[in-house]
XYZ file of C-alpha atoms in Angstrom:
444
model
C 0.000 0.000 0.000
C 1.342 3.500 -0.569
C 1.683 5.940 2.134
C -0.968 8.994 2.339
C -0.008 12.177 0.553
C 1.680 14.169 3.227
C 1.687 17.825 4.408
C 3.569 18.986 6.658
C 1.192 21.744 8.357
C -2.503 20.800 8.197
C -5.170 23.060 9.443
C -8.764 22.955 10.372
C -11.434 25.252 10.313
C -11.130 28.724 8.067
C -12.423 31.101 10.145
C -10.360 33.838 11.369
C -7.805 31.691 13.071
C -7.479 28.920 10.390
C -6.765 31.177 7.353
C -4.376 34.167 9.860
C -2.869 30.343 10.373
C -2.375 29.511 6.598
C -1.860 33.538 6.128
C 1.429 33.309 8.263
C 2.826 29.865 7.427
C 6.549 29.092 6.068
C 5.363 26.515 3.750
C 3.092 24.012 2.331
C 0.046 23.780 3.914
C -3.418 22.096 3.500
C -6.757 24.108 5.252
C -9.758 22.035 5.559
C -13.139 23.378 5.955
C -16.314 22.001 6.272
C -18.377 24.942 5.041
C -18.351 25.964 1.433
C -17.238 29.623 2.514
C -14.690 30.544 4.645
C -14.865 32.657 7.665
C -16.914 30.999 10.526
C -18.328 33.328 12.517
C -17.013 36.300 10.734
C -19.593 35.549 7.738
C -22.660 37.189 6.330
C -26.069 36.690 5.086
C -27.535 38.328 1.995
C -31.254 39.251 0.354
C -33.202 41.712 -1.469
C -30.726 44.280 -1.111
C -29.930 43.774 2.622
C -26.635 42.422 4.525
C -26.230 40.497 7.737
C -23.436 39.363 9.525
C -24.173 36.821 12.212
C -24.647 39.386 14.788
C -22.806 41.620 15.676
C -18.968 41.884 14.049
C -16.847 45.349 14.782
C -13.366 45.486 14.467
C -11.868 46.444 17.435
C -8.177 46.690 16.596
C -5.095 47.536 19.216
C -2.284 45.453 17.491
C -0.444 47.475 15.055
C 0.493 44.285 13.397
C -3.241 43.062 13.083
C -4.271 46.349 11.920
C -1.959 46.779 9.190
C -2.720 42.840 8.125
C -6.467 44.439 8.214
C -5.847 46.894 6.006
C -3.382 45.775 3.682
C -6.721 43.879 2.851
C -8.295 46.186 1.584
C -8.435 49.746 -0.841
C -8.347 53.662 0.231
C -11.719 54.075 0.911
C -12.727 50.308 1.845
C -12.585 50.578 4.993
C -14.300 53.286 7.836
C -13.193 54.027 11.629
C -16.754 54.431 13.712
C -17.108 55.900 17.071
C -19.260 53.388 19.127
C -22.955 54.456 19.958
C -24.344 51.992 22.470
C -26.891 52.401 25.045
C -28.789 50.419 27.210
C -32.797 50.136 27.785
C -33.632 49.717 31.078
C -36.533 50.417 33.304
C -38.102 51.800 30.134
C -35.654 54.080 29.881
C -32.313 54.325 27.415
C -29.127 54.918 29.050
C -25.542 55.691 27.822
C -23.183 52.581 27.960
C -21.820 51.248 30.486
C -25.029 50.960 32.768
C -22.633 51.607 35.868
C -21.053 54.223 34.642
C -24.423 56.375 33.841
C -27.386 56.047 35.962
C -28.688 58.960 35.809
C -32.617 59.100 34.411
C -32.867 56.180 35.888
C -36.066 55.872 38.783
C -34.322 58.233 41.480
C -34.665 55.066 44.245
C -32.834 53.025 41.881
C -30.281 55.104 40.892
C -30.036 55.246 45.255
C -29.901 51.949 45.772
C -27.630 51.139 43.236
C -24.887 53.913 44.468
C -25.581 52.890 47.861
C -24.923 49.478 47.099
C -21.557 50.971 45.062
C -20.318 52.291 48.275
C -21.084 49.650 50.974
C -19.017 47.454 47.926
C -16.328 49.647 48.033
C -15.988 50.094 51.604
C -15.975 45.969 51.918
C -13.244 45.914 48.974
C -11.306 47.840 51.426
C -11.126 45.795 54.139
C -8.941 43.582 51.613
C -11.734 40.740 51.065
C -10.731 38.434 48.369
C -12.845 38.860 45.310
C -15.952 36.346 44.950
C -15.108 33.550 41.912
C -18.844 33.947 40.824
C -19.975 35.912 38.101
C -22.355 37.376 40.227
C -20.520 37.686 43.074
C -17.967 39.677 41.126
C -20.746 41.861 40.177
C -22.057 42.328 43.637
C -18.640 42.613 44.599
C -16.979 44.858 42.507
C -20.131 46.941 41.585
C -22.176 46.685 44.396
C -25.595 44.823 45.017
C -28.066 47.509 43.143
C -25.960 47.807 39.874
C -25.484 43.827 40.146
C -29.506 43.421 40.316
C -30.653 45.924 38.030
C -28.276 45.254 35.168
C -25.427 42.617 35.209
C -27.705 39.846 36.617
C -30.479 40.249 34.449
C -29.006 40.981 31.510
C -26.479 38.274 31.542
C -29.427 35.939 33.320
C -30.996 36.556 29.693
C -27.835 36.025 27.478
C -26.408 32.585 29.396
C -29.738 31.133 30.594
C -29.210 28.452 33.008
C -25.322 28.227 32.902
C -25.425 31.921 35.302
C -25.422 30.025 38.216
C -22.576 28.392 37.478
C -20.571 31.460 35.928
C -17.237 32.078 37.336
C -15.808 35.908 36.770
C -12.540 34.190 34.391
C -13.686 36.176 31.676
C -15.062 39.462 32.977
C -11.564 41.755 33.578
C -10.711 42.713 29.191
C -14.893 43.094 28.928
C -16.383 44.923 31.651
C -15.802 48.344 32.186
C -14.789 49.265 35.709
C -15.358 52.875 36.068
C -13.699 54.820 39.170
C -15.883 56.428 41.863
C -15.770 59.608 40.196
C -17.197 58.266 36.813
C -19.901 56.339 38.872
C -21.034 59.156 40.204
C -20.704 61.645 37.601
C -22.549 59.144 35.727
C -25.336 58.965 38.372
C -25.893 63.025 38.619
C -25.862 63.676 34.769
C -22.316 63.681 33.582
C -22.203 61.270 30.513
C -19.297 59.173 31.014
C -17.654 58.316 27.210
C -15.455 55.834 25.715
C -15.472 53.496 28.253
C -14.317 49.915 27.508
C -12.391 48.010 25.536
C -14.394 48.688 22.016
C -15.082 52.354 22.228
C -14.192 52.303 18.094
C -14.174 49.675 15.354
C -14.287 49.279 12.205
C -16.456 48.470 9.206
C -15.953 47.493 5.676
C -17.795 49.903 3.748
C -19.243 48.164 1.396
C -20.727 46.091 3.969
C -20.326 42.988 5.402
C -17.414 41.217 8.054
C -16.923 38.831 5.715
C -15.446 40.881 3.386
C -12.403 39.867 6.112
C -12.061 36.246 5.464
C -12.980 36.694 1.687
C -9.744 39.192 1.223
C -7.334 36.467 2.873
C -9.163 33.636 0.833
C -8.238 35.573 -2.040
C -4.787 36.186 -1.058
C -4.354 32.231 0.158
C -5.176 31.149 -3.732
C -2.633 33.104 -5.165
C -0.047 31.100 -3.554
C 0.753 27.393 -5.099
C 1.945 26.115 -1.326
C -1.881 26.440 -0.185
C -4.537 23.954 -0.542
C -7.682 25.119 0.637
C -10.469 22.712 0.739
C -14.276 24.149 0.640
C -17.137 22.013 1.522
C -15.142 19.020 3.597
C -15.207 17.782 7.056
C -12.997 15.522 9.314
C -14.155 11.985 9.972
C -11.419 10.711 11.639
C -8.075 11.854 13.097
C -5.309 9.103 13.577
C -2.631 10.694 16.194
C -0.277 7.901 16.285
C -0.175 7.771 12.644
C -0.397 11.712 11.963
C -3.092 11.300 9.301
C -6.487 12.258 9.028
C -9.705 11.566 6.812
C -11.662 13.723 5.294
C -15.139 13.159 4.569
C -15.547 14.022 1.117
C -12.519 11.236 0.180
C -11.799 7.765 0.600
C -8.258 8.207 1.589
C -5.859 9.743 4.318
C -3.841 12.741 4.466
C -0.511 12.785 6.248
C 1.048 15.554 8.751
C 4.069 16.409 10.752
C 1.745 19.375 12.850
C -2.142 19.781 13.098
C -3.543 23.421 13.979
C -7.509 22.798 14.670
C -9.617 26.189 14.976
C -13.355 23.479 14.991
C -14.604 23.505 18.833
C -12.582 21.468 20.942
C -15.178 18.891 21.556
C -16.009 18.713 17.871
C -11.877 17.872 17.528
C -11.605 15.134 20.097
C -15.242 13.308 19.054
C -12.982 12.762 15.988
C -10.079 11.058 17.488
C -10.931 7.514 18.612
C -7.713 7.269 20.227
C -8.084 10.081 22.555
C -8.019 8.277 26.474
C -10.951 8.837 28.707
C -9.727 11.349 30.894
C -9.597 13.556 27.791
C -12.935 12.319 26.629
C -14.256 13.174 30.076
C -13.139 16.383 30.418
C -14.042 17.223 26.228
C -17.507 16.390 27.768
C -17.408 18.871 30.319
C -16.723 21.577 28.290
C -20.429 23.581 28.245
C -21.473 26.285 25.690
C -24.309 28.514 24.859
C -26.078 28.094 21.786
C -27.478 31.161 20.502
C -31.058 32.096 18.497
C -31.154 35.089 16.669
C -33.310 37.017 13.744
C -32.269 38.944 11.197
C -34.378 41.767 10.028
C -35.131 43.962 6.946
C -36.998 46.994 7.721
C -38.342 49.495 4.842
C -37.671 52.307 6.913
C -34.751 54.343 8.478
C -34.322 53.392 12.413
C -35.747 56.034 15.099
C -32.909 55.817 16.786
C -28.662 55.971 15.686
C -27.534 53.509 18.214
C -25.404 50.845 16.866
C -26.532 48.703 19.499
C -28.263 48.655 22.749
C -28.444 46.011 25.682
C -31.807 45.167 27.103
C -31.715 43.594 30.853
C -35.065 44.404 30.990
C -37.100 40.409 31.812
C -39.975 41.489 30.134
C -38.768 41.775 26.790
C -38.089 38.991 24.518
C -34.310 39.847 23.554
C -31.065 40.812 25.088
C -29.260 42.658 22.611
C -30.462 44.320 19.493
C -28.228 45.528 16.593
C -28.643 48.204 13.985
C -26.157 46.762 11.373
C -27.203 49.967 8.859
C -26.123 52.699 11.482
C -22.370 51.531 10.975
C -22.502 50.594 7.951
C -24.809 52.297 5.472
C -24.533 49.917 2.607
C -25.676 46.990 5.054
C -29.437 48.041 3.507
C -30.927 49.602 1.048
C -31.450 53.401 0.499
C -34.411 54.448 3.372
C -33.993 50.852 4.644
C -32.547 49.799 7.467
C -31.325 46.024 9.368
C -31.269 44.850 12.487
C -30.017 42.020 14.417
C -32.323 40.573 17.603
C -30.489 38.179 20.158
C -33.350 36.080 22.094
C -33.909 35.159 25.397
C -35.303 31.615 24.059
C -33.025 29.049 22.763
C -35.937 26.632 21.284
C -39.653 27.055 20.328
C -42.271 29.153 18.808
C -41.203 32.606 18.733
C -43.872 35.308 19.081
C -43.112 37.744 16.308
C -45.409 40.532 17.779
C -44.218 40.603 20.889
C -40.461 41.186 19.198
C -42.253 44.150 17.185
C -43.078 45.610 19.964
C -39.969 45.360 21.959
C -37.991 46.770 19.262
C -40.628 49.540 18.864
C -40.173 50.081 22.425
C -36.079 49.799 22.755
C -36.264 52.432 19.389
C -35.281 49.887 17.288
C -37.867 50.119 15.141
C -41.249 52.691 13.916
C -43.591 50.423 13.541
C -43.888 46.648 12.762
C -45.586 47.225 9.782
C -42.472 48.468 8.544
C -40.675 44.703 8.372
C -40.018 43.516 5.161
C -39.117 40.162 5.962
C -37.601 38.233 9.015
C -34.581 35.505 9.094
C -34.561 32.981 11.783
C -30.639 31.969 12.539
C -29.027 29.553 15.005
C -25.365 29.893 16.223
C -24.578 26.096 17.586
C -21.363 27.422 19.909
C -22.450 30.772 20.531
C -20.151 31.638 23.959
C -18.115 29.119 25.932
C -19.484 28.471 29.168
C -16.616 29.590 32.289
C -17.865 27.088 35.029
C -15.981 25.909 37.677
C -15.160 22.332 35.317
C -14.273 24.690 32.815
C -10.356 25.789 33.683
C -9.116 22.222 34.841
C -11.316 20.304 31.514
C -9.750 22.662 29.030
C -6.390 22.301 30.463
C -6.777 18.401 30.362
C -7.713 18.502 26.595
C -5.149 20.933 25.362
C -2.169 19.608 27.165
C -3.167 15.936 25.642
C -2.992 17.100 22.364
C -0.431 19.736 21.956
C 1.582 16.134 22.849
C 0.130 14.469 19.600
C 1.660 17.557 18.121
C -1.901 19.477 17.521
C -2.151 22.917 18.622
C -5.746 23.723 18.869
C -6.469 27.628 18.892
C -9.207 30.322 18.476
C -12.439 30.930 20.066
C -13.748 27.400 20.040
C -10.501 25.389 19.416
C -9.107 27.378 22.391
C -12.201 27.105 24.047
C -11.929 30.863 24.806
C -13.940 34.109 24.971
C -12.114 36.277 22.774
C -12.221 39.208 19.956
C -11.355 38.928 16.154
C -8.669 40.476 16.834
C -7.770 37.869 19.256
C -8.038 35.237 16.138
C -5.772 36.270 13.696
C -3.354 36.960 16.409
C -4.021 33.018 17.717
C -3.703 32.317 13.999
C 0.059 33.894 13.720
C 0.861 32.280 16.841
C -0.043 28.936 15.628
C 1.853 29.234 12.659
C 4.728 29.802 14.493
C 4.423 26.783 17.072
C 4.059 24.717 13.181
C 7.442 26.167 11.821
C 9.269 25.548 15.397
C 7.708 21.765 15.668
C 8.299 21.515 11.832
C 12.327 22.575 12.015
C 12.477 20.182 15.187
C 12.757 22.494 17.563
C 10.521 23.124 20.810
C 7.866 25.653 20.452
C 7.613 28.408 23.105
């Protein structure tokens, strides 16, 4: 029998990470995707004029490296810098983002209770208490017990469902803003506090769409003879002892000397039948949250210029709503505008007038006779969940494979809660641990 055509780098998935992977290797390499498009995530949706991405996708960009990979990418002109307008709808009324950071118009006992709360959390902070290791402990903690129950645990009640509980603050330092007790108050007596957090600009390929991204670098990728990228073909089996894998759409093997897998990390060892318990185990422990979401076309410009707003309010049937046309014009027609709706519900019926009137409500939207037409969409590994399995599991399955000489990377192959900026810079980094574990040599 002859041996398997061989590659020396092989990566899966071509989202963000796979191709800044590919983008950044030495040499030959093969990308394998099961989609017939790349960019994951990072893709978008189009009809009758209008352009979705799957939610919400800014470019937030710090690196100067990832910035100028960005927009080498594209034209003069291509590309546009937008200042971020969020807000936040609560109590029926719309705030300035971050919700801790403004209270003011808020009901004048909540806006006490939450800056008493602020203080008696400060004061405890100060005794040199360690901080909680619960999401919402952190909250209370950090934030005190008003700001915690008015926004953080609602809202985030409404975007993890029944993994809050379990929540542990790993994630929360890059994402939340942490104002200083002058901003909180300030904030609470009228003085808009600005450009807080991490994402305060982005920006937005004019002609519309993130997945004008992955598209560029898939364009780039074919115009060199030592990449093979393959549309349209999954992973049935990978064999670590003998470095090969299968791919669905043939009836032999591939060869490799280093794997880079960007699929989610329990997706990647369901594939290996020689991965040991322990690793199966802890793959299994690994929880996500699977997202529903609608994209809509509206025949009308939006009331309001938000791009978008968070909604902790339990009434309403949505957590986050997006106005993709306010950041990017050509996202809809002329006099049209499209939105994005995240939703509380994961399965069944979804009542489409009671999501009219939200949106009406949040200033979303005039009037729901303005809707041209409505897009139901599922994202299968929405956010990883950050239990208290979660740091020990992920550990366990990384560690086993980075000694079969796979590096899995990215949002799901890292298992991760993390920016696009965060996956082409995982990407690079990958291609680097190849070309190190390709020359023989121990990757840092």
């Amino acid at each position: 029998m002859s041996s398997p055509p061989r590659t020396p780098l092989v990566v899966l998935g071509a989202g963000l990470t796979g191709l800044s992977a590919a983008w950044h290797a030495r040499g030959p390499v093969l990308v394998v995707e099961r989609e017939a498009r790349v960019g994951g995530h990072a893709r978008s949706h189009r009809r009758d004029g209008f352009t979705f991405d799957v939610t919400g996708h800014w470019l937030h960009l710090r690196d100067p490296s990832v910035r100028a990979l960005v927009e080498g990418l594209f034209g003069p002109g291509e590309l546009a810098s937008v200042a971020r307008r969020t807000c936040i709808h609560s109590h029926g009324v719309q705030l300035p983002y971050p919700f801790q950071a403004n209270l003011h118009g808020l009901p004048l006992e909540v806006v006490q209770e939450c800056l008493v709360g602020y203080v008696a959390a400060r004061e405890q902070a100060a005794t040199g208490a360690p901080e909680p290791q619960s999401f919402v402990g952190y909250a209370e903690a950090r934030f005190g017990a008003g700001i915690a129950k008015h926004f953080f645990v609602p809202y985030n009640r409404k975007l993890w469902g029944e993994h809050l509980e379990r929540l542990t603050a790993e994630w929360v330092s890059r994402y939340i803003p942490v104002p200083d007790t002058a901003q909180v108050i300030g904030g609470a007596i009228g003085l808009a506090q600005e450009g807080l957090g991490y994402n305060a600009s982005f920006l937005v390929p004019t002609a519309g769409g993130i997945d004008a991204v992955p598209e560029r670098m898939r364009a780039g990728l074919a115009e060199r003879p030592e990449v093979e990228l393959r549309l349209g073909s999954d992973i049935d089996e990978v064999d670590v002892v003998g470095r090969r894998l299968k791919l669905a759409a043939e009836a032999d093997w591939r060869s490799y000397d280093a794997l880079v897998s960007s699929i989610p990390l329990p997706e990647l060892v369901r594939r290996i039948p020689a991965a040991p318990d322990d690793v199966r185990d802890a793959a299994g422990a690994l929880r996500y949250v699977r997202w529903r979401y609608l994209d809509i076309a509206v025949g009308a410009p939006p009331p309001s210029d938000y791009h978008w707003v968070y909604v902790p309010e339990p009434r309403l049937p949505f957590f986050r709503v997006g106005v993709y046309s306010n950041a990017a014009p050509r996202m809809a027609p002329p006099g049209c505008s499209g939105l994005y709706v995240e939703l509380n519900e994961r399965t069944g019926p979804i009542d489409l007038a009671a999501v009219y009137a939200g949106l009406v409500e949040v200033g979303a939207l005039r009037a729901a006779e303005d809707v041209r037409f409505v897009e139901v969409r599922v994202v299968e590994h929405a956010y990883v969940v950050f239990d208290a399995a979660y740091a020990a599991a992920r550990a366990t399955v990384l560690g086993w494979l980075e000694g079969q000489a796979i590096l899995s990377c990215g949002r799901y192959g890292g298992w991760i809660y993390n920016s696009m900026e965060d996956c082409l810079l995982a990407g690079r980094a990958a291609s680097e641990w190849a070309a190190a574990r390709l020359a023989g040599q121990e990757p840092r």
